CSV table of C-alpha atoms in Angstrom, one decimal:
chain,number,residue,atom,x,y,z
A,20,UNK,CA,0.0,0.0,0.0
A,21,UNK,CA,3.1,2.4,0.7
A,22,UNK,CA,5.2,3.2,-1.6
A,23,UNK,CA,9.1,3.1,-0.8
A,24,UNK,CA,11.2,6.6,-0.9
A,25,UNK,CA,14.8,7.4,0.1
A,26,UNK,CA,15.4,10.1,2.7
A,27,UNK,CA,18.8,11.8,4.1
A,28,UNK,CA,19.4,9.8,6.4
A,29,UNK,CA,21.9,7.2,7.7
A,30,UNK,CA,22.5,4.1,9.6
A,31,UNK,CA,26.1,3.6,10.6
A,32,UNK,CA,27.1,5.7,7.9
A,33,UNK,CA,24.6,3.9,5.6
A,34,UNK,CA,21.4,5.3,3.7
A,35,UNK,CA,18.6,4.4,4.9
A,36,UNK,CA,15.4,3.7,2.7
A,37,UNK,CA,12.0,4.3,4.6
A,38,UNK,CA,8.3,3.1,3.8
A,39,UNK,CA,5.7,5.5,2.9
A,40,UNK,CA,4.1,4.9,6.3
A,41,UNK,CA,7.6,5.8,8.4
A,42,UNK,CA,8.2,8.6,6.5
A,43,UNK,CA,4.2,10.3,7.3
A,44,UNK,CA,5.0,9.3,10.9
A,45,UNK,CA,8.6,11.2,10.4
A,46,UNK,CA,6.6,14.1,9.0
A,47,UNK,CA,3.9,13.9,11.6
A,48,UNK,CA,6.9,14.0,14.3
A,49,UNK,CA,8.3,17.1,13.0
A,50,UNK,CA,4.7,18.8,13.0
A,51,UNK,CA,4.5,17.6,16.7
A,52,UNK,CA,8.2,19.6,17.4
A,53,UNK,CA,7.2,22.8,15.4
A,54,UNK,CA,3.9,22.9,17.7
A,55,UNK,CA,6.1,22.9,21.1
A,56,UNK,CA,8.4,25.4,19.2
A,57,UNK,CA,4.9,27.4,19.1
A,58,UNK,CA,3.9,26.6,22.2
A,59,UNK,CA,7.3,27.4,23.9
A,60,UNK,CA,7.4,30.7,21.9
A,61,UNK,CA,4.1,32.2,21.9
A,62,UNK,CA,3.2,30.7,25.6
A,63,UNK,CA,-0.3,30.1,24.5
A,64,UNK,CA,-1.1,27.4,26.8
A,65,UNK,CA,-0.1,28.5,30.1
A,66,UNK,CA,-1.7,31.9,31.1
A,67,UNK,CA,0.1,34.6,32.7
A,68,UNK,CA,-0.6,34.5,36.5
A,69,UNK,CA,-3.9,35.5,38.0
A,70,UNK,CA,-4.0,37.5,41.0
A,71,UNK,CA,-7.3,35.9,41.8
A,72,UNK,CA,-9.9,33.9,40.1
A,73,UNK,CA,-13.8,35.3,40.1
A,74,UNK,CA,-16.4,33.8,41.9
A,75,UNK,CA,-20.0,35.4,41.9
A,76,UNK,CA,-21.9,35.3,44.9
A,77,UNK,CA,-25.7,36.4,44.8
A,78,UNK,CA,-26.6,37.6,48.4
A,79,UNK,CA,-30.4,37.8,47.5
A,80,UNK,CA,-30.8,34.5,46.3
A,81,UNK,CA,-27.6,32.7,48.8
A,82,UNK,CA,-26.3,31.5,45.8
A,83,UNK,CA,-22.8,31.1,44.4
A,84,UNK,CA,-22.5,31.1,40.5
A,85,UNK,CA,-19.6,29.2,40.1
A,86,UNK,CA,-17.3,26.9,41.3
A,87,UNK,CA,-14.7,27.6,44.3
A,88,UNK,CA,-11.2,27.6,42.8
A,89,UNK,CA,-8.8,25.5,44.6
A,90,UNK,CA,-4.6,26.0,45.6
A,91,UNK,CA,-5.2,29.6,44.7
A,92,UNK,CA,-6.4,33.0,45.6
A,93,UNK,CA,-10.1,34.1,44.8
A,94,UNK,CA,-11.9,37.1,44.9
A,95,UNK,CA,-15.8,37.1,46.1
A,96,UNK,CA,-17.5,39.4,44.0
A,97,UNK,CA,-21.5,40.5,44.7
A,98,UNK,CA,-23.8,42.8,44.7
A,99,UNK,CA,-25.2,44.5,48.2
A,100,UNK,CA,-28.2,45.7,48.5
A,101,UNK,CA,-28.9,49.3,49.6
A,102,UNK,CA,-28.9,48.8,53.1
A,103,UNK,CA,-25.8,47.4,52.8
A,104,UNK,CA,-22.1,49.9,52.9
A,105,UNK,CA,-19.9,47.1,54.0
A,106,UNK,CA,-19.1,43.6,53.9
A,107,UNK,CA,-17.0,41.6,55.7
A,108,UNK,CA,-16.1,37.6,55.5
A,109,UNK,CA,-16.1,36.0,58.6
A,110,UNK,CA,-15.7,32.6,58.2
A,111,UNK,CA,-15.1,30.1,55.3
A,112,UNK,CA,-15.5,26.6,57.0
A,113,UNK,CA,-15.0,23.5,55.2
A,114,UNK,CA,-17.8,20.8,55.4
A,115,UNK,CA,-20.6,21.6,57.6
A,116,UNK,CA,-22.7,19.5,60.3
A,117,UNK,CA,-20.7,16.2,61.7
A,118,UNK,CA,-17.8,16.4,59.1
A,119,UNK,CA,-16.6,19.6,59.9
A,120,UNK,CA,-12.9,20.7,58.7
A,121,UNK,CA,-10.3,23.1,58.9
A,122,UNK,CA,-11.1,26.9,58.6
A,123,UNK,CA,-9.5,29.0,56.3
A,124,UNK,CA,-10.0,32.1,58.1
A,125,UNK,CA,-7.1,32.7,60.1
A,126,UNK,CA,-6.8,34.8,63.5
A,127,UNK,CA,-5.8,38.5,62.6
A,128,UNK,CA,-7.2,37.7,58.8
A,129,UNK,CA,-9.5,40.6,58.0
A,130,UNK,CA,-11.4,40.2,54.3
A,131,UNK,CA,-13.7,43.4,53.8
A,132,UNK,CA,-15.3,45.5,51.5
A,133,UNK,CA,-16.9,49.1,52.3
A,134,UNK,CA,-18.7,51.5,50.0
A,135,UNK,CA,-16.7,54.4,50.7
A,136,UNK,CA,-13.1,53.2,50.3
A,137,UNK,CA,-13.8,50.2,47.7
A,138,UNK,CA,-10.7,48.8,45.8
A,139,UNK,CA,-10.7,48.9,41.8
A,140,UNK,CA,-12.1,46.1,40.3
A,141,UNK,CA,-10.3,45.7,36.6
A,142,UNK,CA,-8.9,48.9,36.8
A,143,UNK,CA,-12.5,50.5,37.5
A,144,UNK,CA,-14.1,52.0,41.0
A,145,UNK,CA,-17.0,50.3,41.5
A,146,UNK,CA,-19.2,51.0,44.2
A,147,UNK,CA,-22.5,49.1,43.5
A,148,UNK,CA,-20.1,46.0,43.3
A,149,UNK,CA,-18.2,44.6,46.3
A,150,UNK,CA,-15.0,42.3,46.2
A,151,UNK,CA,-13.5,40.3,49.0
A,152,UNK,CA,-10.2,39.2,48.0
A,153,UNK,CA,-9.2,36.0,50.1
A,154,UNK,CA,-5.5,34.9,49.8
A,155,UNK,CA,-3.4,32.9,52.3
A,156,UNK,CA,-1.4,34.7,55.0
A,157,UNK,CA,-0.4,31.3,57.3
A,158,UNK,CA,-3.2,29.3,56.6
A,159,UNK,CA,-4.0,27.6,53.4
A,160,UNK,CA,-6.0,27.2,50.0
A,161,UNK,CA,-9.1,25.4,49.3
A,162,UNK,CA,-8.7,22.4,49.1
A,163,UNK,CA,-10.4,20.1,45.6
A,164,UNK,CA,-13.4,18.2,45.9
A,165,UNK,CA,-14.8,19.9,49.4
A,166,UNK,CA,-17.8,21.9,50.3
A,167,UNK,CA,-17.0,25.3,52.2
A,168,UNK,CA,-19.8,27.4,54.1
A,169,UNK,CA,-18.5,30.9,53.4
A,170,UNK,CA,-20.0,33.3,56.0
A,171,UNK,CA,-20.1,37.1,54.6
A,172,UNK,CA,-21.4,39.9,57.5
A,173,UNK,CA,-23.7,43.1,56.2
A,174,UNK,CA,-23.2,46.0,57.8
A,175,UNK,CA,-24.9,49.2,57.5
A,176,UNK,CA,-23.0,52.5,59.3
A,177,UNK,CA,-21.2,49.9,61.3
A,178,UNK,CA,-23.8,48.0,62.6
A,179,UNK,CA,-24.4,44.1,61.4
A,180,UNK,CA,-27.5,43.9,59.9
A,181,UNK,CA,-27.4,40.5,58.7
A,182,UNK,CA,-25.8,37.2,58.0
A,183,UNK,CA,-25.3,35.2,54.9
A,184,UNK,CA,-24.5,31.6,54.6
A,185,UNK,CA,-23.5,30.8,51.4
A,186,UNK,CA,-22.4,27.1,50.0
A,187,UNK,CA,-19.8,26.7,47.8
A,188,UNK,CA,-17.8,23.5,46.1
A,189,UNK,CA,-14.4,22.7,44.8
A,190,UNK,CA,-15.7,20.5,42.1
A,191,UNK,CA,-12.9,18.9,40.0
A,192,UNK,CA,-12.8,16.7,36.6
A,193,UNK,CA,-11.3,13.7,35.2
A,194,UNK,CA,-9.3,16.6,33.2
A,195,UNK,CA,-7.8,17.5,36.4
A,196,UNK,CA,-6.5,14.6,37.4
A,197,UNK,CA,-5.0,13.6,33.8
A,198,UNK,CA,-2.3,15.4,31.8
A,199,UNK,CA,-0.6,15.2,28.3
A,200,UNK,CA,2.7,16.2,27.6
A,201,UNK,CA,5.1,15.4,24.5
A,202,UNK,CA,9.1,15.8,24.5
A,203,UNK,CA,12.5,14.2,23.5
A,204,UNK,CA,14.1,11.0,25.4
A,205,UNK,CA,17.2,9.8,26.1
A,206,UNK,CA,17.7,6.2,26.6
A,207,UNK,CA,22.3,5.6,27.3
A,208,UNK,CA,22.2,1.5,26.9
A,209,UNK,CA,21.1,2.3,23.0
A,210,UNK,CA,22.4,5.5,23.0
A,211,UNK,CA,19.5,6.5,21.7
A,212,UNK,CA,17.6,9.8,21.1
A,213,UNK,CA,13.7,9.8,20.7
A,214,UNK,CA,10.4,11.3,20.6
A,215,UNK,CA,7.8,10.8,22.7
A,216,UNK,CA,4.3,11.6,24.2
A,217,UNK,CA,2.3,10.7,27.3
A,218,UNK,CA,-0.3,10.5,29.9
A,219,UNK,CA,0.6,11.5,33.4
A,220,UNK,CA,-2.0,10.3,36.0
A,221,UNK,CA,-2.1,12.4,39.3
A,222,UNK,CA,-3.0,11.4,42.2
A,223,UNK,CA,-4.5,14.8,43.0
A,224,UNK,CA,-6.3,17.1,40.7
A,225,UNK,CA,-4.2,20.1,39.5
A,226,UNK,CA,-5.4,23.9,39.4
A,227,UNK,CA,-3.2,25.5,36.5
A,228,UNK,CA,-3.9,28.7,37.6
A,229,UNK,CA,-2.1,27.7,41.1
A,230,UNK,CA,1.7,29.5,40.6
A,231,UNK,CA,3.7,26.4,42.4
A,232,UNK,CA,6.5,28.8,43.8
A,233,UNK,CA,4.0,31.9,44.8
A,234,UNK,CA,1.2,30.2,46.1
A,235,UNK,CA,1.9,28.6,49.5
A,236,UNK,CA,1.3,25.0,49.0
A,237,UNK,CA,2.1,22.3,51.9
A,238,UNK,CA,5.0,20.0,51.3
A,239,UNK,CA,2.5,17.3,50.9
A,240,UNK,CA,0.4,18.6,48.4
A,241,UNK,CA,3.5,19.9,46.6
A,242,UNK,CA,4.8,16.8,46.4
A,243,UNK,CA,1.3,15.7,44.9
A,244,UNK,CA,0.9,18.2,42.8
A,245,UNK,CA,4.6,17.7,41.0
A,246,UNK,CA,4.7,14.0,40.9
A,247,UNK,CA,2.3,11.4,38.3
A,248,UNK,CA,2.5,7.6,36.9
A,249,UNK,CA,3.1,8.2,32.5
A,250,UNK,CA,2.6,5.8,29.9
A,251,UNK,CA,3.1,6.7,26.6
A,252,UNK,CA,4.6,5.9,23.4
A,253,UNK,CA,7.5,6.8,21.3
A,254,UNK,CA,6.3,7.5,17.8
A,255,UNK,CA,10.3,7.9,16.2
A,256,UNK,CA,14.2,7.7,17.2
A,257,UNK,CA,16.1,10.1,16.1
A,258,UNK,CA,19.4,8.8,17.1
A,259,UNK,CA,20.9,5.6,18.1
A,260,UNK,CA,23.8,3.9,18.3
A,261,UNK,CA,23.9,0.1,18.3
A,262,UNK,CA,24.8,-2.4,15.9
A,263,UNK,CA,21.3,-3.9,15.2
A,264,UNK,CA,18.8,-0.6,14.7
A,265,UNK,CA,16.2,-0.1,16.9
A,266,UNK,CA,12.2,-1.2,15.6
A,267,UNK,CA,9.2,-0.2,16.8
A,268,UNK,CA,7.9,-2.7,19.0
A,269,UNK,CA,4.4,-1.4,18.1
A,270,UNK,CA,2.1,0.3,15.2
A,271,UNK,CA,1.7,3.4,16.6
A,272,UNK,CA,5.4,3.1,18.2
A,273,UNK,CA,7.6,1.7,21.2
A,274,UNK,CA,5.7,1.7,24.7
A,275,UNK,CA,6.9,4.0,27.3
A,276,UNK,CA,5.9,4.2,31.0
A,277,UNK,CA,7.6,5.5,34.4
A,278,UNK,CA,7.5,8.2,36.5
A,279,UNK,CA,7.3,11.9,36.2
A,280,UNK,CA,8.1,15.2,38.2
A,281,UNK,CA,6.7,18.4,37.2
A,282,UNK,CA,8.4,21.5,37.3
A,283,UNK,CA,11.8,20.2,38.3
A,284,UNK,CA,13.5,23.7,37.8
A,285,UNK,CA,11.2,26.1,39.3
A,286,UNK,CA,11.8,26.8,42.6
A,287,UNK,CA,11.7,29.7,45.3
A,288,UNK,CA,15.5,30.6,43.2
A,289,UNK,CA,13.4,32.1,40.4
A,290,UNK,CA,13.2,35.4,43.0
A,291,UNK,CA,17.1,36.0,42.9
A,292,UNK,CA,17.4,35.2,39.3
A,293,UNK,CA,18.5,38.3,36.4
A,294,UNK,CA,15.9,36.8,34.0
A,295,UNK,CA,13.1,36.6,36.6
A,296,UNK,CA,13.4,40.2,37.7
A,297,UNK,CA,13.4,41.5,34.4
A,298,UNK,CA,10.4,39.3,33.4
A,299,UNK,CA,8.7,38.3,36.6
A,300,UNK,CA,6.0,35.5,34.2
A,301,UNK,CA,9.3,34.0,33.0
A,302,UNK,CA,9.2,30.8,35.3
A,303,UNK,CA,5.6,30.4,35.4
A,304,UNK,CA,5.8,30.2,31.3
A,305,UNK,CA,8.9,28.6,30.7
A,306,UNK,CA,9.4,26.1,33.8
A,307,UNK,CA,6.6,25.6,35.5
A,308,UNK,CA,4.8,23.6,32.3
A,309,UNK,CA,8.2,21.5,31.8
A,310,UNK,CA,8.4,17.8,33.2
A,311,UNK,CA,11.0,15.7,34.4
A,312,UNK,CA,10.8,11.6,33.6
A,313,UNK,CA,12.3,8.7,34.2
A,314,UNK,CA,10.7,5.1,32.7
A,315,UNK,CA,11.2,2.0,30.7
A,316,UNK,CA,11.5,2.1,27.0
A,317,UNK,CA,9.8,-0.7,25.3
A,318,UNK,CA,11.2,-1.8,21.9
A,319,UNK,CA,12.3,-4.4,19.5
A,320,UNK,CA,16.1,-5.1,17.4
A,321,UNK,CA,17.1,-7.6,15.0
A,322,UNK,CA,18.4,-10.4,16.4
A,323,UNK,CA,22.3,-10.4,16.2
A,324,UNK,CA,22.4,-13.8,14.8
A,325,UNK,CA,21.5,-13.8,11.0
A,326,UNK,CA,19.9,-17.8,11.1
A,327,UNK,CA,17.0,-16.3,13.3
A,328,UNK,CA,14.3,-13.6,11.7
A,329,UNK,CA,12.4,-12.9,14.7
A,330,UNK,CA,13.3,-9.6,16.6
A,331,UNK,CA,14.3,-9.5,20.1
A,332,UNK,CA,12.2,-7.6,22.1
A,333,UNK,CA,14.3,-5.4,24.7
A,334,UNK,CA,14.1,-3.2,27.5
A,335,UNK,CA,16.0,0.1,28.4
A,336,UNK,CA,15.8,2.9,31.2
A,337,UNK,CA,15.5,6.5,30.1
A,338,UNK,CA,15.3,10.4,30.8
A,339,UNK,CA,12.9,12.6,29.1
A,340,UNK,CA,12.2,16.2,29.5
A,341,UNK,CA,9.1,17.5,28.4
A,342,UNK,CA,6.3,20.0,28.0
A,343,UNK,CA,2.9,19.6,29.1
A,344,UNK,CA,0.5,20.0,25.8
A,345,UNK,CA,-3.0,22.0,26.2
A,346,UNK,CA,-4.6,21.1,23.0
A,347,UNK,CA,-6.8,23.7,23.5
A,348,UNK,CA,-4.9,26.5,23.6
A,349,UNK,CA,-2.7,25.7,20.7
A,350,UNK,CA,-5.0,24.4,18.4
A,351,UNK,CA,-8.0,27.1,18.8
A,352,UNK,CA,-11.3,25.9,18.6
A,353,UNK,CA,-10.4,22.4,16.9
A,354,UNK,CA,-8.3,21.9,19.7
A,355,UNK,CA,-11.1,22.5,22.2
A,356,UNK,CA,-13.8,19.9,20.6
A,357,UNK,CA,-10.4,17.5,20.2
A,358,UNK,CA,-10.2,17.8,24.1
């Protein structure tokens, strides 16, 4: 069905001929590698940092419009009533009744808004609309998959006049929990170079609005948050240096898996660096999407003896550093129905 054609390049300083079919994979690989060019350039899929995320509280109704972000600042945002020229949260307790949890109002942690003095909301004073901004000072976030009772005071020329109750969730998604990301390997018992892409599995959903060096995060959920189980496959080697060349194992490719830690590079040393200073998003951008990986390489070679045809199916430890992939944002709209 494919047709044979010669490209440049070699095999222990031999040409090598490839099949129609390697050659649209080759092709395909390339397109992959100009799209994290793209990606890496144009910084598309990772926003720039959020100082808080939105959520919309109706007071009349004790309703809350959307869902409570989680490991990360948010900003209530409402509308009081006449009688109303300040509010003030007082509580935000997670779980209510018998399964109670922690607080995330802290002693000495004051969240307010009044009519008179009110902060600018994008840019604009606002005084028919009121924003609490809630961020951590030694507490900590929200936490994913909980339901918090925020408590928000009226007051009306210092008096409380009343008390709303308001319930709000830290719903997450399977898209949470699941990540893609594509890069180049390294695997030193074949000396080989190749392409890859994955499927990291996290224990833990991720918020990537949540800046992992800003944001105060426990070491636990840190550790969480950075490390995930991959499997994957490697579509085309680049490189390699053994006497028998290296096959793929599979249709689609050789069959990675291992283990993978996100942002390896950006750390709390981003503050001191020259490049950060001068371009405070840089690490966010640039490091914070990147992913460190070590796993097993799946793949097949020609068996060193000539009497036998059947391939030797072989296994080999690698490194890979990669770049998480947000269809979405890359590819536009296609991108979004393809996710």
């Amino acid at each position: 069905m494919y047709s044979k054609v010669s490209v440049k390049l070699t095999h222990n300083g031999k040409p090598t001929v490839w099949s129609g079919k390697q050659a649209i994979k080759l092709i395909s690989c390339q397109f992959i590698l100009i799209l994290l060019f793209l990606r890496t350039a144009c910084c598309q899929s990772i926003p720039p940092p959020v100082v808080a995320r939105p959520v919309e509280v109706d007071l009349s109704n004790l309703e809350v419009k959307n869902k409570l972000p989680f490991d990360a600042p948010f900003v209530v945002i409402t509308t009081p009533t006449d009688k109303l020229d300040e509010l003030k949260i007082s509580n935000i307790q997670e779980g209510a009744g018998s399964s109670v949890g922690s607080n995330l109002m802290v002693p000495g942690m004051t969240i307010k808004w009044s009519r008179k003095t009110s902060e600018p909301l994008n840019g604009k004073y606002d005084t028919e609309r009121a924003s609490l901004y809630y961020t951590t000072i030694n507490g900590e976030y929200a936490r994913p998959n909980r339901l918090y009772i925020i408590t928000i005071e009226g007051y009306k020329d210092g008096k409380l006049v009343r008390s709303f109750e308001l319930e709000a969730y830290t719903e997450t998604t399977l898209e949470d929990n699941v990540k893609l990301d594509f890069g180049v390997g390294y695997a030193p018992k074949p000396r080989a170079i190749f392409g890859l892409s994955s499927v990291h599995l996290h224990a833990t959903a991720i918020n990537e609005d949540t800046d992992l060096v800003v944001d105060k995060l426990s070491v636990v959920r840190q550790f969480l948050v950075r490390t995930s189980f991959f499997i994957g496959l490697s579509p085309i080697t680049f490189s390699e240096r053994t006497e028998q060349p290296i096959k793929e194992r599979y249709a689609l490719g050789n069959f990675v898996y291992g283990v993978g830690f996100r942002s390896p590079f950006y750390g709390k040393w981003m503050k001191w660096s020259r490049v950060a200073k001068k371009n405070p998003d840089f690490g966010r951008m640039f490091l914070q999407p990147m992913r460190l990986n070590i796993g097993v390489l799946n793949f097949s070679q020609a068996n060193q003896n000539p009497a036998i045809t059947k391939d030797v199916n072989k296994r080999a430890m690698f490194v890979s550093l990669t770049y998480d992939l947000h269809i979405a944002a890359i590819l536009g709209p296609i991108g979004k129905i393809l996710q």
